[in-house]
GROMACS .gro file of C-alpha atoms in nm:
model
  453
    1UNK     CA    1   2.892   0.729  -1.784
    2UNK     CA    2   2.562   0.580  -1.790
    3UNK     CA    3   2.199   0.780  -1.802
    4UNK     CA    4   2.088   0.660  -1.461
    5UNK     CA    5   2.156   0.476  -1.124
    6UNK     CA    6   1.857   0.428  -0.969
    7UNK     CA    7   1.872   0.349  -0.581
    8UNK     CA    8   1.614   0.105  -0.484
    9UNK     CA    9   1.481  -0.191  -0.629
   10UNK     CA   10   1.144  -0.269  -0.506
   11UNK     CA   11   0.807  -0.201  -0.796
   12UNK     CA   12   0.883   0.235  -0.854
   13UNK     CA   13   1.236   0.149  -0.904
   14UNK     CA   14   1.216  -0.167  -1.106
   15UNK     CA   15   0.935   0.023  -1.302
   16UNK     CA   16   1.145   0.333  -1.395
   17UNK     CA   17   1.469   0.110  -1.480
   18UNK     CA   18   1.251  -0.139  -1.686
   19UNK     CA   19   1.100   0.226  -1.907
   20UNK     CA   20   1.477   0.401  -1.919
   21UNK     CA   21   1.602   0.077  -2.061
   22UNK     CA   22   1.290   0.017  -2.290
   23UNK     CA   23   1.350   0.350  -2.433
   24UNK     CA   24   1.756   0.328  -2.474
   25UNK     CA   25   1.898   0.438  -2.150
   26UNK     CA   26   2.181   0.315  -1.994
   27UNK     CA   27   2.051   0.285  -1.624
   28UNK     CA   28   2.127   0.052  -1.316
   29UNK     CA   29   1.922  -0.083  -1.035
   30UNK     CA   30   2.118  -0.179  -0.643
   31UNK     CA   31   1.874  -0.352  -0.418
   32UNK     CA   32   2.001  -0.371  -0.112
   33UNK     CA   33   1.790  -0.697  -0.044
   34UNK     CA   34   1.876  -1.062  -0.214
   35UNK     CA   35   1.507  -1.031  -0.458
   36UNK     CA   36   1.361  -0.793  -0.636
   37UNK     CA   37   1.057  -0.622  -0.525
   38UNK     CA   38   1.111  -0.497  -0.165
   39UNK     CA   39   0.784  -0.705   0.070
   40UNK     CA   40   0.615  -0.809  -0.301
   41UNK     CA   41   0.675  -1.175  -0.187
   42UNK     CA   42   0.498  -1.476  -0.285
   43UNK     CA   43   0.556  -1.814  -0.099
   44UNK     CA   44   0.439  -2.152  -0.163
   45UNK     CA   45   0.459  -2.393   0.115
   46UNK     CA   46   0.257  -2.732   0.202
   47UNK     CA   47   0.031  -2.694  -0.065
   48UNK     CA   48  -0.095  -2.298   0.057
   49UNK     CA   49   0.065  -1.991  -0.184
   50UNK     CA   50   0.072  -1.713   0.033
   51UNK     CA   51   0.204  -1.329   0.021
   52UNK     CA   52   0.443  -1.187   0.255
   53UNK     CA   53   0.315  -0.826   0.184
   54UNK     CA   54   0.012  -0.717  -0.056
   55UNK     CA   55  -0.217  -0.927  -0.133
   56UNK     CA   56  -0.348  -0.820  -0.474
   57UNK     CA   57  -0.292  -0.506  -0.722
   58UNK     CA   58  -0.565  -0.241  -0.758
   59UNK     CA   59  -0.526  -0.163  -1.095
   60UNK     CA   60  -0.522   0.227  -1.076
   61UNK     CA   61  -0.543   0.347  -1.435
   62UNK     CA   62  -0.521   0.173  -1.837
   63UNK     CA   63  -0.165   0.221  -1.840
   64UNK     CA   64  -0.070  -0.012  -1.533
   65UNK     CA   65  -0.313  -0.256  -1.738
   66UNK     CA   66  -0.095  -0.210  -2.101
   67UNK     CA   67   0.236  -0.236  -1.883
   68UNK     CA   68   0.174  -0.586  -1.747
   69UNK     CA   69   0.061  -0.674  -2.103
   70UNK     CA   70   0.377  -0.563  -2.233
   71UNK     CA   71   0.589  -0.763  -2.011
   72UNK     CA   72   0.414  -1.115  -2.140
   73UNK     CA   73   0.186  -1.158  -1.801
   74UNK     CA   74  -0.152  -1.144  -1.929
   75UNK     CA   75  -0.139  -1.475  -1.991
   76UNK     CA   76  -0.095  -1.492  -1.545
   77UNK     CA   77  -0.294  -1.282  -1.457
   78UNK     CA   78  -0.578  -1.387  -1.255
   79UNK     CA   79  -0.913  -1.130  -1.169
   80UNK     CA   80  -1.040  -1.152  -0.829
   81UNK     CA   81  -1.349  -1.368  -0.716
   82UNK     CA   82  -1.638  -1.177  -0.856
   83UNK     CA   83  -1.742  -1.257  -0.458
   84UNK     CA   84  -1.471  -0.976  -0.329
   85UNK     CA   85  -1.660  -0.733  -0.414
   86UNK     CA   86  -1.829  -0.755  -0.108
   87UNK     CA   87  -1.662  -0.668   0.187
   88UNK     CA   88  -1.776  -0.693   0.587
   89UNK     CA   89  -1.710  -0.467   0.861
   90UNK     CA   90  -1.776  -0.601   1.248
   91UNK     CA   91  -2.048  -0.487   1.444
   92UNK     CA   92  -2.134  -0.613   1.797
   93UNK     CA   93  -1.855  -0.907   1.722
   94UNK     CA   94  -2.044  -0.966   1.405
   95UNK     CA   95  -1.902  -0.925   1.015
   96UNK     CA   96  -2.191  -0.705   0.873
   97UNK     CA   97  -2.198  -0.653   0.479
   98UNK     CA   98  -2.101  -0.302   0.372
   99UNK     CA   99  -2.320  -0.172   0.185
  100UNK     CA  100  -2.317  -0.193  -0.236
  101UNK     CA  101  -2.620  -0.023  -0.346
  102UNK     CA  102  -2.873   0.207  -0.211
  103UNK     CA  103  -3.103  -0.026  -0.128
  104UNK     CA  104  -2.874  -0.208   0.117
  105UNK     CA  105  -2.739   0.084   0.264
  106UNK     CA  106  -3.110   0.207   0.392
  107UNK     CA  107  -3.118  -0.201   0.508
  108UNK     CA  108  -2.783  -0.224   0.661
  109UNK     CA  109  -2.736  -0.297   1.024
  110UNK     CA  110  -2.359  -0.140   1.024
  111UNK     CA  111  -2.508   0.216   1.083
  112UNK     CA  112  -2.813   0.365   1.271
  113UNK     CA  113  -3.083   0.532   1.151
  114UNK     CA  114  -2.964   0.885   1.314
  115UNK     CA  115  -2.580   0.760   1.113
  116UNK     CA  116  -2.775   0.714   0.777
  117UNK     CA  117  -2.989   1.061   0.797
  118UNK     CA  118  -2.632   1.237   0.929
  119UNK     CA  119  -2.468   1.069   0.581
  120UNK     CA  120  -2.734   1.228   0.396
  121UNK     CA  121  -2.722   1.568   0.476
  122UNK     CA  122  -2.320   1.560   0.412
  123UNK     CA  123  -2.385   1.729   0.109
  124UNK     CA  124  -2.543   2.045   0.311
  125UNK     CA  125  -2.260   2.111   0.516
  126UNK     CA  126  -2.054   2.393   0.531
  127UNK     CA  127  -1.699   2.415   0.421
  128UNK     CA  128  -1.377   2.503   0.625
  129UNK     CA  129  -1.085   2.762   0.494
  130UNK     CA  130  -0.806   2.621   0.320
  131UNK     CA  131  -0.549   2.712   0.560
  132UNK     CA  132  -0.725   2.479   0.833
  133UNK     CA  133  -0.787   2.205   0.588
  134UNK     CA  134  -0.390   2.168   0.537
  135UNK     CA  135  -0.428   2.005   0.873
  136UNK     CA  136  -0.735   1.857   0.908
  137UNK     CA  137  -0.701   1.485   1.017
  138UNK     CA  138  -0.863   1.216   0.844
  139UNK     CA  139  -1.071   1.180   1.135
  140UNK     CA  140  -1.167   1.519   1.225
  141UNK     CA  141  -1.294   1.564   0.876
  142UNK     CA  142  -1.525   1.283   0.858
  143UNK     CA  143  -1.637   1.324   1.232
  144UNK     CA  144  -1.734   1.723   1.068
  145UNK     CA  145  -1.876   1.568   0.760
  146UNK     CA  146  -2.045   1.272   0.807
  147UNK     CA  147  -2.039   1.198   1.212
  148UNK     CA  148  -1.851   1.024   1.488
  149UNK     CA  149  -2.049   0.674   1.368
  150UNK     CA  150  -1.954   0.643   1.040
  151UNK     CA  151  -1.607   0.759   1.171
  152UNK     CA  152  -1.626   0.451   1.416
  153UNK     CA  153  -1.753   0.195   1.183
  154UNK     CA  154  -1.653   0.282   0.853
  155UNK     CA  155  -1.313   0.553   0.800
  156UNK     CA  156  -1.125   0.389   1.098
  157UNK     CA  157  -1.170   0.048   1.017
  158UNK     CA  158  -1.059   0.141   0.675
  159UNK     CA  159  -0.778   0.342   0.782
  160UNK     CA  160  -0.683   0.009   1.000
  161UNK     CA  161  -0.725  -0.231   0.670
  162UNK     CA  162  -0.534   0.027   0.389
  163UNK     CA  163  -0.244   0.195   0.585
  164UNK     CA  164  -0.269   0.010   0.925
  165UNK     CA  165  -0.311   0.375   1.074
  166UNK     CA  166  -0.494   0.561   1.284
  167UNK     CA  167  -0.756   0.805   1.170
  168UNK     CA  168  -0.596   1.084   1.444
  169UNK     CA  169  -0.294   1.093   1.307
  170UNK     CA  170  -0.320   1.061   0.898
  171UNK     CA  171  -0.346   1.381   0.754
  172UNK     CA  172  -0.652   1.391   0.469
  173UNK     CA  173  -0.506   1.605   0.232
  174UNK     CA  174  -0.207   1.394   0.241
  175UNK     CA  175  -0.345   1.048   0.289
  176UNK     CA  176  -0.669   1.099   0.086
  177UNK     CA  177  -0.606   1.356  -0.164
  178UNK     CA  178  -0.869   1.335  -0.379
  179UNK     CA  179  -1.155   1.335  -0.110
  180UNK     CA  180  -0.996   1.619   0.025
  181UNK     CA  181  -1.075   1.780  -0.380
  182UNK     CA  182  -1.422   1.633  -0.347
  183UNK     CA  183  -1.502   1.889  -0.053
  184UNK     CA  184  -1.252   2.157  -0.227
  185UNK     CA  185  -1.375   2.205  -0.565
  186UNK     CA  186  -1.708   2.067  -0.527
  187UNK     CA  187  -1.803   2.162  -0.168
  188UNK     CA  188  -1.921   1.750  -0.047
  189UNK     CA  189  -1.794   1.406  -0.112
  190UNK     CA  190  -2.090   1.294  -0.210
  191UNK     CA  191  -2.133   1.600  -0.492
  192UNK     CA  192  -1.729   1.544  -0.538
  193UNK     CA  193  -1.791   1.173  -0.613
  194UNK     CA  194  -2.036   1.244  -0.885
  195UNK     CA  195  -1.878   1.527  -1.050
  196UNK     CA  196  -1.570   1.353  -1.043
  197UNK     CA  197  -1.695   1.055  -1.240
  198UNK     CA  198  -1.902   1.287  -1.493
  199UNK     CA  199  -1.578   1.465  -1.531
  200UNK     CA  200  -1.394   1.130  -1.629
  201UNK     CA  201  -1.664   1.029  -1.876
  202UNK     CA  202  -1.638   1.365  -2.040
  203UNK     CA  203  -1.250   1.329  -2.096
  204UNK     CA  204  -1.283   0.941  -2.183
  205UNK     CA  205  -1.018   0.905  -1.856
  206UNK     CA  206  -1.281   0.643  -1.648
  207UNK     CA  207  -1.162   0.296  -1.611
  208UNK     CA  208  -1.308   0.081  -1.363
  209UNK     CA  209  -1.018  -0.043  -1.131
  210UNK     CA  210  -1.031  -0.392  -1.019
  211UNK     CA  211  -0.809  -0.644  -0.808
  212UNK     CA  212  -0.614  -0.882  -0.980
  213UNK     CA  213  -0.326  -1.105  -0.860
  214UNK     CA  214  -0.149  -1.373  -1.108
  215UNK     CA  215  -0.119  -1.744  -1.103
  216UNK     CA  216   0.190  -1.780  -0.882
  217UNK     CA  217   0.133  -1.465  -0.679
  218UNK     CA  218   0.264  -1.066  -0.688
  219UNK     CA  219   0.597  -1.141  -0.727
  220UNK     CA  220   0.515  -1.218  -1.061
  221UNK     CA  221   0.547  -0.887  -1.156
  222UNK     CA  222   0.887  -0.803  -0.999
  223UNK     CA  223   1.023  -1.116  -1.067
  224UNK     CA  224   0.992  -0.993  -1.442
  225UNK     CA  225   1.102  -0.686  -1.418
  226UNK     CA  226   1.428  -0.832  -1.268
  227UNK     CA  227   1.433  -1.047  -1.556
  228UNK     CA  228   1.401  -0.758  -1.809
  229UNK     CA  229   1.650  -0.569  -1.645
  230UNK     CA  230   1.936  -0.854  -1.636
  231UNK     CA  231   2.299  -0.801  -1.522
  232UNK     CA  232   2.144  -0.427  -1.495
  233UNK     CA  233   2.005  -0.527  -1.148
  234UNK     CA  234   2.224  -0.519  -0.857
  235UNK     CA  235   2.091  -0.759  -0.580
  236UNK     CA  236   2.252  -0.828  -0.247
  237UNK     CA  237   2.404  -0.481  -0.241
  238UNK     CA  238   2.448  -0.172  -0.035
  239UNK     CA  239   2.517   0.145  -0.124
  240UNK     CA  240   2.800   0.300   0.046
  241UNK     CA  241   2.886   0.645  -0.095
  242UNK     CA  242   2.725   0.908  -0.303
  243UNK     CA  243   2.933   1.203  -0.460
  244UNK     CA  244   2.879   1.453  -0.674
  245UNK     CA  245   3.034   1.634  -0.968
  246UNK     CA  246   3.034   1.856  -1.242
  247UNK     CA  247   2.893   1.542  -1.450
  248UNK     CA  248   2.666   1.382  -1.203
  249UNK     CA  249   2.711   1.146  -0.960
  250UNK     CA  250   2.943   0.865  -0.810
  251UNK     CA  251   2.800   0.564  -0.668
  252UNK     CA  252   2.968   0.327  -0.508
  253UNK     CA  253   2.793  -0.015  -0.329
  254UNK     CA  254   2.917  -0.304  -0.188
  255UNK     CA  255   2.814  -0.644  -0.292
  256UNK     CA  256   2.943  -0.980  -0.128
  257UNK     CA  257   3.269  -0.775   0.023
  258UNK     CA  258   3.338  -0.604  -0.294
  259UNK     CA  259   3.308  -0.223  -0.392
  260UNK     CA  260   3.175  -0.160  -0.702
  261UNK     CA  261   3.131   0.234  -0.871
  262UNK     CA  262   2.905   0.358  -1.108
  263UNK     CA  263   2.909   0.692  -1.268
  264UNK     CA  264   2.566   0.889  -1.403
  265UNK     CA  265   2.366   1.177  -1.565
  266UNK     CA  266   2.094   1.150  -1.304
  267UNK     CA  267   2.043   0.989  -0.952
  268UNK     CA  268   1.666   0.830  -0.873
  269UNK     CA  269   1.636   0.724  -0.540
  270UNK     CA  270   1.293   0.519  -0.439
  271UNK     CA  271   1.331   0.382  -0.065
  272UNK     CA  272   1.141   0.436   0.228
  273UNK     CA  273   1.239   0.746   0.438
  274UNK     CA  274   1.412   0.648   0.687
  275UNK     CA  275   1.656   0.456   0.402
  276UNK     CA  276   1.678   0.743   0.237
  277UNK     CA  277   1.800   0.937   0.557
  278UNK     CA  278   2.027   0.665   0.597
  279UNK     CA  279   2.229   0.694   0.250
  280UNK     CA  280   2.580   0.828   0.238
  281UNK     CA  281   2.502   1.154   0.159
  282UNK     CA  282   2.667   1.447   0.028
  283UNK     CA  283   2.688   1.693   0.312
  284UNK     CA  284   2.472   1.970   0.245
  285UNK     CA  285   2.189   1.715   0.107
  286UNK     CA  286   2.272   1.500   0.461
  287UNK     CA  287   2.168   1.822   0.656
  288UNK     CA  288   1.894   1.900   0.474
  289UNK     CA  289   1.734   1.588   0.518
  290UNK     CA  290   1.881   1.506   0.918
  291UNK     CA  291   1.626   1.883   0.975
  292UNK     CA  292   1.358   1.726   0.852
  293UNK     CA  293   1.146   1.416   1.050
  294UNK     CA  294   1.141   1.068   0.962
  295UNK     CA  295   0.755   0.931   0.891
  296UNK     CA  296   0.594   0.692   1.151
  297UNK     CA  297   0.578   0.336   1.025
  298UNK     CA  298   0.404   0.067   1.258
  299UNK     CA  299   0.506  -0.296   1.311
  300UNK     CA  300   0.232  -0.490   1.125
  301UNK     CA  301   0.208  -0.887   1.131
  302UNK     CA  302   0.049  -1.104   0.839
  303UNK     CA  303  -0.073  -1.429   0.965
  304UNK     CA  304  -0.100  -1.702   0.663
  305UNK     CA  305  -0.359  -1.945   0.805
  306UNK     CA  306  -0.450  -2.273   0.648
  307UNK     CA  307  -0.717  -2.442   0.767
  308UNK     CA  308  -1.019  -2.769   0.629
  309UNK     CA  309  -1.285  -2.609   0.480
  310UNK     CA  310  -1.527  -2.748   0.792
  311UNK     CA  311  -1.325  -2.602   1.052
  312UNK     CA  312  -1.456  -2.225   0.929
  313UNK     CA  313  -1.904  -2.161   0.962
  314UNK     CA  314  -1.810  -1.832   0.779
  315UNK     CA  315  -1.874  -1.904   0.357
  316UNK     CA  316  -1.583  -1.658   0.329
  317UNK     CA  317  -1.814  -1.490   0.036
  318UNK     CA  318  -1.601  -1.222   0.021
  319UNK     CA  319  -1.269  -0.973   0.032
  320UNK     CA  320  -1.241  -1.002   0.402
  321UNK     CA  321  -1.326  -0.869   0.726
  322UNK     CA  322  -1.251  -0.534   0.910
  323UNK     CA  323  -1.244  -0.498   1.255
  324UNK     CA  324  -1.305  -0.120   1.434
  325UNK     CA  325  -1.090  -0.065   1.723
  326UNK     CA  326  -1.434   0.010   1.872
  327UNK     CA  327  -1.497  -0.355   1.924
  328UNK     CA  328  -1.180  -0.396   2.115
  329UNK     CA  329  -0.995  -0.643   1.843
  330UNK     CA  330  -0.699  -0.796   1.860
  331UNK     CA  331  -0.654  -0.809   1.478
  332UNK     CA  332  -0.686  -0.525   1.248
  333UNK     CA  333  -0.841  -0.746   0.960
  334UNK     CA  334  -0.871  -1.119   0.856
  335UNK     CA  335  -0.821  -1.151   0.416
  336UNK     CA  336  -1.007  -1.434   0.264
  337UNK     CA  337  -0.719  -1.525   0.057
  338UNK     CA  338  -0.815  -1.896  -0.097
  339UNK     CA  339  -1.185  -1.689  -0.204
  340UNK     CA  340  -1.014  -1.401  -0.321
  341UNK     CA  341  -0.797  -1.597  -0.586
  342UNK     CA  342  -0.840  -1.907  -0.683
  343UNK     CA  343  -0.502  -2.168  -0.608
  344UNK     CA  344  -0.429  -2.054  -0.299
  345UNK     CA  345  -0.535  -2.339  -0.081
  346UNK     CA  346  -0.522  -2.744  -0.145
  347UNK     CA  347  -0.830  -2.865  -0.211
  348UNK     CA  348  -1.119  -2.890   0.077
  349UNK     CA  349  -0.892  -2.675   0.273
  350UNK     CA  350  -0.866  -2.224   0.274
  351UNK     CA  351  -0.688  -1.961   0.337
  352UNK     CA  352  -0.718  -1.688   0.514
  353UNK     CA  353  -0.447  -1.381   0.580
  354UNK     CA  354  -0.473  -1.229   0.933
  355UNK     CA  355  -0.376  -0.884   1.005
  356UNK     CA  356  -0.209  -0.797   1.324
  357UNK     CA  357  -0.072  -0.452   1.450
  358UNK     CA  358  -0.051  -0.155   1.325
  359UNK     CA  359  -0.043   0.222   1.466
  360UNK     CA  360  -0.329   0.148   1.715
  361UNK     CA  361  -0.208  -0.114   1.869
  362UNK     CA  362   0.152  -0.102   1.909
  363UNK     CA  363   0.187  -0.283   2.206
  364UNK     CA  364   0.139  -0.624   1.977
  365UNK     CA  365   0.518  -0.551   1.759
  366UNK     CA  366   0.715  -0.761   1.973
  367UNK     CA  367   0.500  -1.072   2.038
  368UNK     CA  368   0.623  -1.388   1.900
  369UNK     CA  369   0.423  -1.668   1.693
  370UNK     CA  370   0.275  -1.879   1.941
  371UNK     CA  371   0.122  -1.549   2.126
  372UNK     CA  372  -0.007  -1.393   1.776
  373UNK     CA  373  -0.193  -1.730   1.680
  374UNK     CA  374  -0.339  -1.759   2.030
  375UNK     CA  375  -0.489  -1.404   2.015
  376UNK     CA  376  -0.573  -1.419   1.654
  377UNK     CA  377  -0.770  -1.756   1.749
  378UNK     CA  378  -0.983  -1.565   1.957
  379UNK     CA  379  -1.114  -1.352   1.707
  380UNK     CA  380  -1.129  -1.565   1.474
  381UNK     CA  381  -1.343  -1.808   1.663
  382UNK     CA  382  -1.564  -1.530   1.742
  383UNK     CA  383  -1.597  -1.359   1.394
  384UNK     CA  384  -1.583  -1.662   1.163
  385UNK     CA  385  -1.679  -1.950   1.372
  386UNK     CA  386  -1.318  -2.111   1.293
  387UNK     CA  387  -1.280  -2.407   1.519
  388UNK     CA  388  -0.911  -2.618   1.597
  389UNK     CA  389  -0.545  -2.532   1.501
  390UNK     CA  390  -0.478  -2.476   1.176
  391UNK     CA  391  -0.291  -2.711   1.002
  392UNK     CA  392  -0.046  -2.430   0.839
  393UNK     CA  393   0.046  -2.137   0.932
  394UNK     CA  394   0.331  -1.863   0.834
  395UNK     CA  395   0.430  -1.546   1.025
  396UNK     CA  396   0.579  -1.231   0.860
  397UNK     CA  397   0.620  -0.939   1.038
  398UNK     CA  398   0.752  -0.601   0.900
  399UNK     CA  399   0.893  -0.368   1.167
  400UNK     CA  400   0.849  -0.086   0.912
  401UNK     CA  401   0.546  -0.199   0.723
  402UNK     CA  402   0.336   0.154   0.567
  403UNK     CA  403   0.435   0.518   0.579
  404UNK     CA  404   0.175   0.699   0.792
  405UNK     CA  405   0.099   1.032   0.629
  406UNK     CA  406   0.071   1.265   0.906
  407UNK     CA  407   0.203   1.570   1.014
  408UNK     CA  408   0.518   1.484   0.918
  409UNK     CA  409   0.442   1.423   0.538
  410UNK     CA  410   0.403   1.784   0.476
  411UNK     CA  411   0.754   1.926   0.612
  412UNK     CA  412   0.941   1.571   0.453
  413UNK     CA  413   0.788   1.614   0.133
  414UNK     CA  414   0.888   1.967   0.088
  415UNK     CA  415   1.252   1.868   0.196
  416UNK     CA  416   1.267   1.617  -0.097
  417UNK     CA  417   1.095   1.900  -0.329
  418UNK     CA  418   1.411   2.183  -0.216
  419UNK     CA  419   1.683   1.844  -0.277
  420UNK     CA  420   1.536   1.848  -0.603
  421UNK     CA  421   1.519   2.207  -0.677
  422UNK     CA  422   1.881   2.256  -0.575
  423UNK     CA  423   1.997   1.952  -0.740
  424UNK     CA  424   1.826   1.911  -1.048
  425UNK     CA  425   1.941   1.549  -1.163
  426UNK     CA  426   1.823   1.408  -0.885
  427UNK     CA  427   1.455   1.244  -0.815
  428UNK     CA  428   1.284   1.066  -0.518
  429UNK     CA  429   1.023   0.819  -0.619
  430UNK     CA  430   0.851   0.551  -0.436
  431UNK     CA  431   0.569   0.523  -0.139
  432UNK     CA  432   0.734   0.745   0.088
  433UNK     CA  433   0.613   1.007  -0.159
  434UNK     CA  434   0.387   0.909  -0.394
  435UNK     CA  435   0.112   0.702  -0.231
  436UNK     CA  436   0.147   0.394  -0.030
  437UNK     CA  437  -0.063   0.149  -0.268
  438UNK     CA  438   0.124  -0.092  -0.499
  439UNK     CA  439  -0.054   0.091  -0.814
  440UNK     CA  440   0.103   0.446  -0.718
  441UNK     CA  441   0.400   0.278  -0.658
  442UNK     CA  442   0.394   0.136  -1.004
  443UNK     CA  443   0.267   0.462  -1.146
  444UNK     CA  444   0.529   0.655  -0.938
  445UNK     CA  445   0.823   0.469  -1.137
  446UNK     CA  446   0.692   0.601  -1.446
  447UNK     CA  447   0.651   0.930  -1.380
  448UNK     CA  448   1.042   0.908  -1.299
  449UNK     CA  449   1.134   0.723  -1.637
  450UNK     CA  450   0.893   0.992  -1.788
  451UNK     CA  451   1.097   1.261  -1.594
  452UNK     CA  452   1.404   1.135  -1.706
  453UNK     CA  453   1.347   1.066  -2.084
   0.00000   0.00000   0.00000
């Protein structure tokens, strides 16, 4: 009987089999897809390296930072332009620099002057009970807080560019837990921001997060892992029945028409929700779960573009560009890929990753290629001055790109919580609980492996 079988093999799930193993385990990983990673995908084609799914890892804490040392990729790793730091949000159909510094945020054109004054007396405001904060919307607290402008032209946009949602619908205390603390504990997000960082100095817990990608893209990482893991990794196979028993639990998956069984101690499952609502369940865990609601997750397109340098007025001096669905867009965002890091583009040409769906604007999911190009041109020309076809281009779409926190999250959560409780070796993991970002995902696997052993 082995320690673990752990059900899913994208970054939580590689991450927590990777630590069990490190530290003696006997664990396996079954990946229903044919690589490891889930959407972590990195593709070169013509010259261009391009990702399928994120485009660079926000390094969250020092530990993500010692666990890619420890797994030989320093020596990869590449740090962002020092350029995308700056970021640009569109304002009458023109990228405007977000603000960096106090100086430039009394100078920027993004806001008004009636916006700036409102931002400034955030701190002042009052404070709603707890009970109606548990369903605040991400929207309804900044419109309260800071004002229906700076909701327009700085959260939604945001919201568009991080989780492809929609500001209605996320939930804060779900989707942006710790600026939901900031008004909690310290009554503003300004006075939570500050007291939060004094509070980090004072336990020696700061670290200043930064992108970073490597040298052949993300996959990288799970490519690694995979590695590490060996004939422990199950690719290309499905699970098809989980039982229980006085011992644990019985899994058996199917891999290129064959069953195969495994037999463990403890069950970690890291797959999006509707996957997980899927799996062959015991009965009374199969109820519990078919009461509960499946999370929204939109349809969002990524665009690889490839174009001459001279085609493209824009110096792409930056991270990207955000667009509000105040200006009407048809794309969410446009990433400046080939600025971002470097070896992404042949030389005198760039690349640039466009953005296309999302929550807001579901009535793009089903539109093929040629009509996603077409609209995206439009924009493009508009935003960035980009001029003629490009001479490469790559389409991914993911039906089920990014949970959407919303009212759902509380009630699904809770459900996994009460599996838990009533089954003790079992634990969910993964981005359908524990933060959407690649970081939390990577951060989620160890708290399983930690869990565990």
């Amino acid at each position: 009987m082995q320690d673990a079988i752990i059900i899913g093999g994208g970054i939580s799930g590689l991450t927590a089999g990777y630590l069990l193993q490190q530290r003696g385990l006997d664990i396996s990983v079954i990946e229903k897809g044919p690589t490891p990673g889930g959407p972590i995908q990195s593709v070169k084609q013509e010259g261009f390296l391009f990702e399928k799914g994120p485009n660079a890892l926000l390094l969250p804490s020092q530990w993500v930072e010692q666990f890619i040392d420890e797994l030989g990729l320093s020596t990869q790793l590449q740090e962002s332009n020092p350029n995308a730091a700056k970021r640009f949000i569109v304002r009458n159909n023109r990228p405007v620099a977000v603000p960096g510094s106090l100086l430039q945020a009394v100078a920027t054109r993004l806001f008004s002057l009636k916006a700036k004054l409102g931002f400034l007396g955030e701190p002042f405001r009052k404070r709603i009970s707890e009970e109606d904060a548990k369903f605040e919307t991400v929207a309804q607290f900044v419109q309260r807080r800071m004002g229906l402008e700076f909701l327009d032209y700085a959260i939604n946009p945001f919201v568009s560019g991080v989780y492809a949602g929609d500001p209605e619908e996320l939930i804060l205390e779900h989707a942006f837990p710790l600026v939901r603390g900031f008004e909690r504990d310290d009554g503003s997000i300004i006075r939570g921001a500050i007291q939060n960082k004094k509070r980090q100095k004072a336990a020696g817990t700061s670290y200043k997060k930064r992108s970073i990608s490597f040298k052949e893209g993300l996959h990288a990482l799970p490519q690694t892992l995979g590695r590490k893991l060996g004939n422990r990794l199950w690719l290309d196979s499905e699970v098809v029945a989980i039982n229980q028993n006085d011992q644990g639990w019985q899994v058996t998956w199917k891999r290129d028409g064959e069953n195969f069984e495994g037999f463990a101690k403890k069950l970690l499952v890291c797959l999006p929700s509707r996957a997980i609502k899927k799996l062959a369940w015991p009965q009374a865990i199969k109820e519990h779960l078919s009461s509960t609601p499946d999370l929204p997750y939109p349809t969002v397109h990524s665009l690889a573009l490839g174009y001459r340098r001279d085609q493209i007025a824009h110096p792409l001096d930056g991270f990207g560009v955000l667009v509000p669905s105040k200006e009407d867009p048809n794309i969410l965002g446009v990433l400046f890929s080939s600025d971002l890091f470097s070896g992404r583009a042949p030389d005198d040409h760039c690349l640039i990753t466009v953005m296309i769906g999302g929550r807001q604007r579901d009535d793009l999911a089903n539109l093929a290629k040629e009509a996603l190009i077409e609209l995206a041109a439009k924009d493009l020309d508009k935003l960035l001055g980009v001029k003629g076809a490009p001479c490469f281009s790559h389409l991914t779409t993911w039906p089920r790109a990014i949970p959407q926190y919303t009212k759902a999250f509380g009630p699904w959560k809770r459900t996994l919580a009460e599996i838990e409780t009533d089954n003790p070796n079992i634990a969910f993991g993964g981005h359908a609980i524990d933060g959407i970002a690649m970081g939390a995902s990577i951060q989620s696997g160890k708290r399983l492996a930690d869990e565990t052993a």
